[in-house]
Coordinates of C-alpha atoms in Angstrom, one line a residue:
X185 CA -11.3 8.0 23.1
X186 CA -12.9 5.8 20.3
X187 CA -13.7 2.1 20.7
X188 CA -14.0 0.7 17.1
X189 CA -14.8 -2.6 15.5
X190 CA -12.7 -3.2 12.4
X191 CA -13.6 -5.6 9.6
X192 CA -11.3 -6.8 6.8
X193 CA -12.5 -9.2 4.2
X194 CA -11.0 -7.9 0.9
X195 CA -8.8 -11.1 0.4
X196 CA -8.8 -14.6 1.8
X197 CA -7.9 -13.2 5.2
X198 CA -11.1 -12.9 7.3
X199 CA -9.9 -10.5 9.9
X200 CA -11.7 -8.6 12.8
X201 CA -10.3 -6.4 15.5
X202 CA -11.4 -4.2 18.4
X203 CA -9.4 -1.1 18.8
X204 CA -9.2 1.7 21.3
X205 CA -7.6 5.1 20.5
X206 CA -5.9 3.5 17.5
X207 CA -4.4 0.5 19.4
X208 CA -5.6 -3.0 18.7
X209 CA -7.1 -4.6 21.8
X210 CA -8.2 -7.9 20.3
X211 CA -7.5 -9.5 16.8
X212 CA -9.1 -12.6 15.4
X213 CA -8.3 -13.7 11.8
X214 CA -7.9 -16.6 9.5
X215 CA -5.5 -16.0 6.6
X216 CA -5.8 -19.5 5.1
X217 CA -6.0 -19.7 1.3
X218 CA -9.7 -20.3 1.1
X219 CA -12.6 -17.8 1.4
X220 CA -14.5 -18.7 4.6
X221 CA -15.9 -15.2 5.3
X222 CA -19.6 -16.2 5.2
X223 CA -19.0 -19.0 7.7
X224 CA -16.5 -17.3 10.1
X225 CA -16.9 -13.5 10.0
X226 CA -19.8 -13.3 12.5
X227 CA -18.1 -15.9 14.7
X228 CA -15.0 -13.7 14.8
X229 CA -17.0 -10.6 15.6
X230 CA -18.6 -12.4 18.5
X231 CA -15.3 -13.7 19.8
X232 CA -13.5 -10.4 19.8
X233 CA -16.3 -8.8 21.9
X234 CA -16.3 -11.7 24.3
X235 CA -12.5 -11.8 24.6
X236 CA -12.4 -8.0 25.3
X237 CA -15.4 -8.4 27.7
X238 CA -17.1 -5.5 25.8
X239 CA -20.7 -5.2 24.9
X240 CA -21.3 -4.5 21.2
X241 CA -23.4 -1.5 22.1
X242 CA -20.3 0.2 23.7
X243 CA -18.5 0.7 20.4
X244 CA -18.4 4.1 18.9
X245 CA -18.3 3.1 15.2
X246 CA -17.7 0.2 12.7
X247 CA -14.9 0.4 10.2
X248 CA -14.8 -1.8 7.1
X249 CA -12.1 -2.3 4.5
X250 CA -13.5 -0.8 1.4
X251 CA -11.4 -2.4 -1.4
X252 CA -10.2 -3.0 -3.9
X253 CA -10.2 -6.8 -3.5
X254 CA -12.4 -9.8 -3.8
X255 CA -15.9 -8.9 -5.0
X256 CA -17.6 -11.5 -2.8
X257 CA -15.3 -10.8 0.2
X258 CA -16.0 -7.1 0.0
X259 CA -19.7 -7.6 -0.2
X260 CA -19.8 -9.8 2.9
X261 CA -17.7 -7.4 4.9
X262 CA -19.6 -4.3 3.9
X263 CA -23.0 -6.0 4.4
X264 CA -22.0 -7.2 7.9
X265 CA -20.7 -3.8 8.8
X266 CA -23.8 -2.1 7.6
X267 CA -26.0 -4.5 9.5
X268 CA -24.2 -3.8 12.8
X269 CA -24.4 -0.1 12.2
X270 CA -28.1 -0.3 11.6
X271 CA -28.7 -2.5 14.6
X272 CA -26.6 -0.4 17.0
X273 CA -27.2 3.0 15.4
X274 CA -23.5 3.6 15.0
X275 CA -21.6 5.4 12.2
X276 CA -19.8 3.6 9.4
X277 CA -16.1 4.2 8.5
X278 CA -14.3 2.9 5.5
X279 CA -10.6 2.2 5.2
X280 CA -8.5 2.0 2.0
X281 CA -7.5 -1.7 1.8
X282 CA -4.2 -0.9 0.0
X283 CA -3.1 1.7 2.5
X284 CA -3.9 -0.7 5.3
X285 CA -1.7 -3.2 3.6
X286 CA 1.1 -0.6 3.0
X287 CA 1.2 0.0 6.8
X288 CA 2.7 -3.5 7.3
X289 CA 5.9 -2.4 5.5
X290 CA 7.9 -0.7 8.2
X291 CA 10.6 1.0 6.1
X292 CA 12.7 4.2 6.5
X293 CA 13.2 5.2 2.8
X294 CA 12.0 4.6 -0.7
X295 CA 8.5 3.7 -1.9
X296 CA 5.9 1.1 -0.8
X297 CA 3.7 -0.6 -3.4
X298 CA 0.8 -2.6 -1.9
X299 CA -0.6 -4.9 -4.5
X300 CA -3.4 -7.4 -4.5
X301 CA -3.7 -10.3 -7.0
X302 CA -6.2 -9.8 -9.8
X303 CA -6.7 -11.9 -12.9
X304 CA -3.8 -13.4 -14.8
X305 CA -0.8 -11.0 -14.7
X306 CA -2.9 -8.1 -13.4
X307 CA -2.7 -6.6 -9.9
X308 CA -4.5 -3.8 -8.0
X309 CA -1.9 -1.5 -6.7
X310 CA -1.1 2.0 -5.4
X311 CA 2.2 3.7 -4.5
X312 CA 3.1 5.3 -1.1
X313 CA 6.2 7.0 0.2
X314 CA 8.0 5.3 3.1
X315 CA 6.0 7.6 5.5
X316 CA 2.7 6.5 4.0
X317 CA 1.9 9.5 1.9
X318 CA 0.0 8.5 -1.3
X319 CA 2.2 9.0 -4.4
X320 CA 0.0 7.3 -7.0
X321 CA -3.7 6.5 -7.0
X322 CA -5.1 2.9 -7.2
X323 CA -4.9 1.2 -10.6
X324 CA -5.6 -2.2 -12.1
X325 CA -2.5 -2.9 -14.1
X326 CA -0.8 -5.7 -16.0
X327 CA 2.7 -6.3 -14.7
X328 CA 5.6 -6.4 -17.1
X329 CA 9.4 -5.9 -16.7
X330 CA 9.1 -2.1 -17.0
X331 CA 6.3 -1.7 -14.3
X332 CA 7.2 0.8 -11.6
X333 CA 10.4 1.7 -13.3
X334 CA 10.0 5.4 -12.6
X335 CA 10.1 4.6 -8.8
X336 CA 12.7 1.9 -8.9
X337 CA 15.3 4.2 -10.5
X338 CA 15.1 6.5 -7.5
X339 CA 15.8 3.9 -4.7
X340 CA 14.3 0.9 -3.0
X341 CA 10.7 -0.1 -3.8
X342 CA 9.0 -2.4 -1.4
X343 CA 6.3 -4.6 -2.9
X344 CA 3.9 -6.1 -0.5
X345 CA 0.7 -8.2 -0.8
X346 CA -0.5 -11.4 -2.5
X347 CA 0.4 -9.8 -5.9
X348 CA 4.1 -10.1 -5.0
X349 CA 4.4 -13.7 -6.2
X350 CA 3.6 -13.0 -9.8
X351 CA 5.5 -9.7 -9.7
X352 CA 8.9 -11.0 -8.5
X353 CA 9.0 -13.4 -11.4
X354 CA 8.8 -10.4 -13.8
X355 CA 10.5 -7.4 -12.2
X356 CA 14.3 -8.1 -11.6
X357 CA 15.4 -4.5 -10.8
X358 CA 18.1 -4.4 -8.0
X359 CA 16.0 -1.8 -6.1
X360 CA 13.0 -4.1 -5.9
X361 CA 12.3 -5.6 -2.5
X362 CA 9.6 -8.2 -2.2
X363 CA 7.8 -8.8 1.1
X364 CA 6.0 -12.1 0.9
X365 CA 3.1 -13.7 2.7
X366 CA 1.3 -10.5 3.6
X367 CA -2.4 -9.8 3.4
X368 CA -4.5 -6.8 4.6
X369 CA -5.4 -7.2 8.2
X370 CA -7.8 -5.6 10.7
X371 CA -4.8 -5.0 12.9
X372 CA -3.5 -2.2 10.7
X373 CA -7.0 -0.8 10.3
X374 CA -6.9 0.3 13.9
X375 CA -4.8 3.4 13.3
X376 CA -6.5 4.3 10.1
X377 CA -10.0 4.0 11.4
X378 CA -9.1 6.1 14.4
X379 CA -7.9 8.9 12.2
X380 CA -11.2 8.8 10.2
X381 CA -13.3 8.7 13.4
X382 CA -11.5 11.8 14.8
X383 CA -12.3 13.9 11.8
X384 CA -15.9 12.4 11.4
X385 CA -15.1 11.0 8.0
X386 CA -18.1 8.7 7.9
X387 CA -20.0 6.9 5.2
X388 CA -23.7 6.9 4.4
X389 CA -24.8 3.5 5.8
X390 CA -27.7 3.2 3.3
X391 CA -25.7 4.0 0.1
X392 CA -22.1 3.1 0.7
X393 CA -20.7 0.5 -1.7
X394 CA -17.2 -1.2 -1.7
X395 CA -14.6 0.1 -4.1
X396 CA -14.4 -2.8 -6.6
X397 CA -12.2 -0.9 -9.1
X398 CA -13.5 -3.3 -11.8
X399 CA -16.9 -4.5 -12.6
X400 CA -17.9 -8.0 -11.4
X401 CA -17.8 -10.6 -14.2
X402 CA -19.5 -13.9 -13.8
X403 CA -17.9 -16.8 -15.7
X404 CA -19.7 -20.0 -16.5
X405 CA -18.0 -23.2 -15.8
X406 CA -17.1 -25.1 -18.9

């Protein structure tokens, strides 16, 4: 019976949940279009503990969304998760951001493509079967009219995430289904972090790094 703190900061959604046995007890998030993680993350963490009337020392582990996603967002989430683990002497779990996003697509057939917006026409994506078995590993890819054609020819493909907006303007296949306005959330992390906790799939708190997929590039303002 695991009591877990889940932290999701890979996109503009600053999201925190407390879960027990894979069920979300309390969820606090702000999925506005701006990054407010540095200002709000620790406030949300404090609020979920107070709402659940649970002392932080009573949790069994801390789970963090590992990426891919925003470089700064991931750094903030992982740094916070590590700090809590150090302070409370708790194990650290990491959850695949795209799989967590795919969990929001409740479908009974076809494929699920969770995708996060990257630069220009690029997205970070992976492919899952309808029952959430990974079919294709995570890639950074530039979207064109032929993207995901080998999946679309076999049946419905459900695209979900903030990469959908640019994708639906390019892919016009009749089997393409676009699920708008969805971002990774600590709510879906509850089930995935519980699975990892049960099999003791933990990270080294000292050396764990987010999965950026691509190197950070600093751009000077013109």
